[in-house]
Amino acid sequence: MATLELNGLRKRFGDTQVLRQIDLSLTDGEMLVIVGASGCGKSTLLRLVAGLETPTAGTVRLDGRDITQLDPSARDIAMVFQNYALYPHFSVFDNMAYGLRIRGLSKAAIQARVDAAAAMLGLGDLLTRKPRQLSGGQRQRVAMGRAIVREPKLFLFDEPLSNLDAKLRVQMRAEIRRLQRRLGITSLYVTHDQVEAMTLGDRLLVMHEGRPAQLATPMEVFEQPADTYVASFIGAPAMNFLPAILTEHGAAARLDAGPTIRFTDGPRAGPEGMALTLGIRPEHLTVGDPQLRVQVDLIEPLGSETLIHGHLPTAGAPPMVIKVAGRAPASEAIAVGIQAEHLHVFNRETGMRKAPGA
Amino acid sequence: MNRKPDYLTHAVLALGVVLFALPVWLVLAGSTQESEAITRGDLSLIPHLSGLPRYWQVLTEGTRGAEPVWHMLAISSAMALCIALGKITISILSAYAVVFFRFPLRKLAFWSIFVTLMLPVEVRIIPTYSVMAQFGLINTFTGLWVPLIASATATLLFRQVFVAIPDELVEAARMDGAGPLRFLRDIVIPVSGANIAALFVILFVYGWNQYLWPLLVATDPSLDTIVIGLVKMIGIDSDTDWAAVMATAVMALLPPVAVVVLMQRWFVAGLTEGEK
Ligand SMILES: Nc1ncnc2c1ncn2[C@@H]1O[C@H](COP(=O)(O)OP(=O)(O)O)[C@@H](O)[C@H]1O
Ligand SMILES: [Mg+2]
């Protein structure tokens, strides 16, 4: 039973403002994923919660108690590090038991907890090994085990899967999710991997330059990105952006490239001719519809689908990516249509999403 | 790799071995022969088995004007051990402070240690002697090693070792609740084990070979180290018992060699099985 509340958290290192303003609240048992480009302050945020750094301003509350000034060991929080941070000279058992010994648990209690965690993680046969005798995936499990045996109020994960190969990552991703659900421990999970961001969390926080750009469920973030940064960051290949202006009293947008597209979800407020950015995901472009002509630069067959990289014929037009099922037509230019029901409308000045009526 | 034996390389190597080993062999051979033969220049390259009992005699009784060799070996061993362990203890603690703690004037502390690199024992020997005299440590065993245990070199070396310990490991230990002393004992020292062993060897040999300081601080023959003893045995007059000197020299070689051999196995193992 633990809730986490961050209020007005800021962190400055010398002259660089790394975290500008973070307000966040996690309900009991929730898994919140924080995603953002490298260097946007994700690790710093986790380290503030863990107590490894002190915030410049703001408070951290765990279960209603203000823990902002507490030492990491007094916070009842466990962390899984990116490079595992296992003690190289300890056996797997000792790695897991170390924190419990320091907390003065009895030998029997330690044994019971480590055995339970090891069984849960499939580490039963490896307890006497040293970390260097383990594979990457096994080390990762030991790092998880070390967090689990503590039975903390809060788990922190800092890109725990980024050092694993792709196949193992998929496997461990599912395992982390299963374990977290089963143990019901409130968790903060940091990643820069989109798939982890989409699949792991109950909610997703997209961070951009030390600020929260959007906080919502993963599907909401995907379907209604709050701004162009979130829109380009979530989803692969990234969303295409086309410059346009508002027309027909807010009922449609005219692309700089020519065609006018009517909004299917209602008119947008704003003066005629207002500068917009239209977003459309690569999978929401239809080949064969003569709305736009796209010059093809490169074709990437991925097996079940194909990516077509191209650009509009106007000078200086941004690159476009189109995702089609099966094979792509082999030609230098293709006709491409926009599926209007999947259109995202952004204010070009601010980059913010323009919802119908707004 | 070139499979063909490279004769020139081998010849150079062999020459090197002879150059280093021959003097030691001469001492070994000489220690079993008559002193008169050595003085005459009739030193044979073949050791004489009949001379072996001299070792026992020198070891237990010593020669004219010197303590028994066993006693000097004991003093030297104890002194070298104290110096090596003292240097390691002090430099681990100071490097630990400099690397893992943020305190005012940390940089200044570090640079002050660094600067003392330029002040070897010989330079500060008079003030050191005066301090030791004020503490009443002249002609004591403590006086023999205490002034030698501060080591900027070892501190810098440990600083490099500690700086290489990943931040995440430090943080993991903090989250596990390890305080500073526990972290030092449970993580830092075991992780640096191979380096400590290597340094111990170097410092033990350094301590063993000390000459100037023991000569000054301890005039009492019962505190003579083996190095001092050897010099005393050679003396200034012509009737030096060269065979006894050589036997003593051979025995003076053994403890450092033993330390090197024993510890080398240990720290090489530590280096090869350790992670980076
Ligand atoms: N201890 C520190 N001192 C100075 N700058 C730091 C420190 N820790 C992190 N930073 C800076 O803060 C920014 C965010 O870092 P970090 O939180 O590690 O990003 P992320 O985990 O999102 O990649 C980076 O620009 C980094 O250089
Ligand atoms: Mg990071």
Short mmCIF file of N, CA, C and O and ligand atoms in Angstrom, two decimals, chain A residues 13-14 16-19 36-45 47 53 82 158-159 190 207, ligand 1:
data_model
loop_
_atom_site.label_atom_id
_atom_site.label_comp_id
_atom_site.label_asym_id
_atom_site.label_seq_id
_atom_site.Cartn_x
_atom_site.Cartn_y
_atom_site.Cartn_z
N PHE A 13 21.67 21.64 -11.81
CA PHE A 13 23.10 21.35 -11.59
C PHE A 13 23.86 22.56 -12.05
O PHE A 13 23.93 22.82 -13.26
N GLY A 14 24.41 23.33 -11.14
CA GLY A 14 25.13 24.54 -11.53
C GLY A 14 24.20 25.45 -12.31
O GLY A 14 23.18 25.89 -11.78
N THR A 16 22.71 24.53 -15.24
CA THR A 16 21.73 23.85 -16.08
C THR A 16 20.53 23.41 -15.27
O THR A 16 20.65 22.69 -14.28
N GLN A 17 19.38 23.86 -15.72
CA GLN A 17 18.12 23.46 -15.10
C GLN A 17 17.75 22.13 -15.74
O GLN A 17 17.38 22.07 -16.90
N VAL A 18 17.89 21.04 -14.99
CA VAL A 18 17.65 19.73 -15.57
C VAL A 18 16.18 19.34 -15.45
O VAL A 18 15.57 18.86 -16.40
N LEU A 19 15.60 19.55 -14.27
CA LEU A 19 14.16 19.32 -14.12
C LEU A 19 13.51 20.65 -13.82
O LEU A 19 13.91 21.36 -12.90
N GLY A 36 11.42 9.49 -22.61
CA GLY A 36 11.92 10.77 -23.11
C GLY A 36 13.28 10.54 -23.73
O GLY A 36 13.92 9.51 -23.49
N ALA A 37 13.71 11.50 -24.52
CA ALA A 37 15.00 11.36 -25.19
C ALA A 37 16.10 11.33 -24.15
O ALA A 37 15.92 11.76 -23.01
N SER A 38 17.25 10.82 -24.55
CA SER A 38 18.39 10.76 -23.67
C SER A 38 18.78 12.17 -23.22
O SER A 38 18.80 13.09 -24.02
N GLY A 39 19.02 12.33 -21.92
CA GLY A 39 19.43 13.64 -21.42
C GLY A 39 18.29 14.55 -21.01
O GLY A 39 18.51 15.69 -20.63
N CYS A 40 17.04 14.06 -21.04
CA CYS A 40 15.93 14.94 -20.71
C CYS A 40 15.67 14.96 -19.21
O CYS A 40 14.78 15.67 -18.75
N GLY A 41 16.42 14.19 -18.43
CA GLY A 41 16.29 14.28 -16.98
C GLY A 41 15.57 13.12 -16.33
O GLY A 41 15.22 13.20 -15.15
N LYS A 42 15.39 12.03 -17.06
CA LYS A 42 14.66 10.88 -16.50
C LYS A 42 15.39 10.29 -15.30
O LYS A 42 14.81 10.08 -14.23
N SER A 43 16.69 10.02 -15.50
CA SER A 43 17.46 9.43 -14.39
C SER A 43 17.50 10.38 -13.21
O SER A 43 17.38 9.96 -12.06
N THR A 44 17.66 11.67 -13.50
CA THR A 44 17.70 12.65 -12.43
C THR A 44 16.42 12.59 -11.61
O THR A 44 16.46 12.61 -10.38
N LEU A 45 15.30 12.47 -12.27
CA LEU A 45 14.02 12.38 -11.57
C LEU A 45 14.00 11.16 -10.64
O LEU A 45 13.63 11.25 -9.46
N ARG A 47 16.52 9.60 -9.40
CA ARG A 47 17.50 9.75 -8.33
C ARG A 47 16.99 10.70 -7.25
O ARG A 47 17.34 10.56 -6.08
N GLU A 53 19.94 12.21 -4.94
CA GLU A 53 20.19 13.63 -5.15
C GLU A 53 19.14 14.39 -4.36
O GLU A 53 18.05 13.86 -4.11
N GLN A 82 20.57 0.59 -14.50
CA GLN A 82 20.78 0.26 -15.91
C GLN A 82 21.90 -0.77 -16.10
O GLN A 82 21.77 -1.69 -16.88
N ASP A 158 15.60 2.10 -13.75
CA ASP A 158 16.24 3.05 -14.66
C ASP A 158 16.75 2.31 -15.90
O ASP A 158 17.83 1.73 -15.88
N GLU A 159 15.99 2.33 -16.94
CA GLU A 159 16.31 1.65 -18.20
C GLU A 159 16.90 0.27 -17.95
O GLU A 159 18.00 -0.03 -18.41
N VAL A 190 11.71 3.99 -15.96
CA VAL A 190 12.26 4.94 -16.93
C VAL A 190 12.78 4.20 -18.14
O VAL A 190 13.44 3.16 -18.01
N MET A 207 8.53 12.95 -21.17
CA MET A 207 9.28 14.10 -20.69
C MET A 207 10.03 14.75 -21.84
O MET A 207 10.52 14.08 -22.74
N1 LIG C 1 25.60 15.15 -11.30
C1 LIG C 1 25.38 15.92 -12.38
N2 LIG C 1 26.04 17.08 -12.55
C2 LIG C 1 25.81 17.87 -13.62
N3 LIG C 1 24.95 17.57 -14.60
C3 LIG C 1 24.25 16.44 -14.50
C4 LIG C 1 24.43 15.54 -13.39
N4 LIG C 1 23.60 14.49 -13.56
C5 LIG C 1 22.95 14.71 -14.72
N5 LIG C 1 23.33 15.87 -15.28
C6 LIG C 1 22.81 16.44 -16.53
O1 LIG C 1 21.42 16.43 -16.47
C7 LIG C 1 20.86 16.09 -17.72
C8 LIG C 1 19.87 14.96 -17.57
O2 LIG C 1 20.56 13.80 -17.20
P1 LIG C 1 19.82 12.43 -16.94
O3 LIG C 1 18.78 12.63 -15.91
O4 LIG C 1 20.85 11.40 -16.68
O5 LIG C 1 19.14 12.17 -18.35
P2 LIG C 1 18.44 10.85 -18.91
O6 LIG C 1 18.46 9.80 -17.85
O7 LIG C 1 17.08 11.29 -19.29
O8 LIG C 1 19.22 10.46 -20.11
C9 LIG C 1 22.02 15.77 -18.64
O9 LIG C 1 22.22 16.87 -19.48
C10 LIG C 1 23.18 15.57 -17.71
O10 LIG C 1 24.36 16.02 -18.32
#
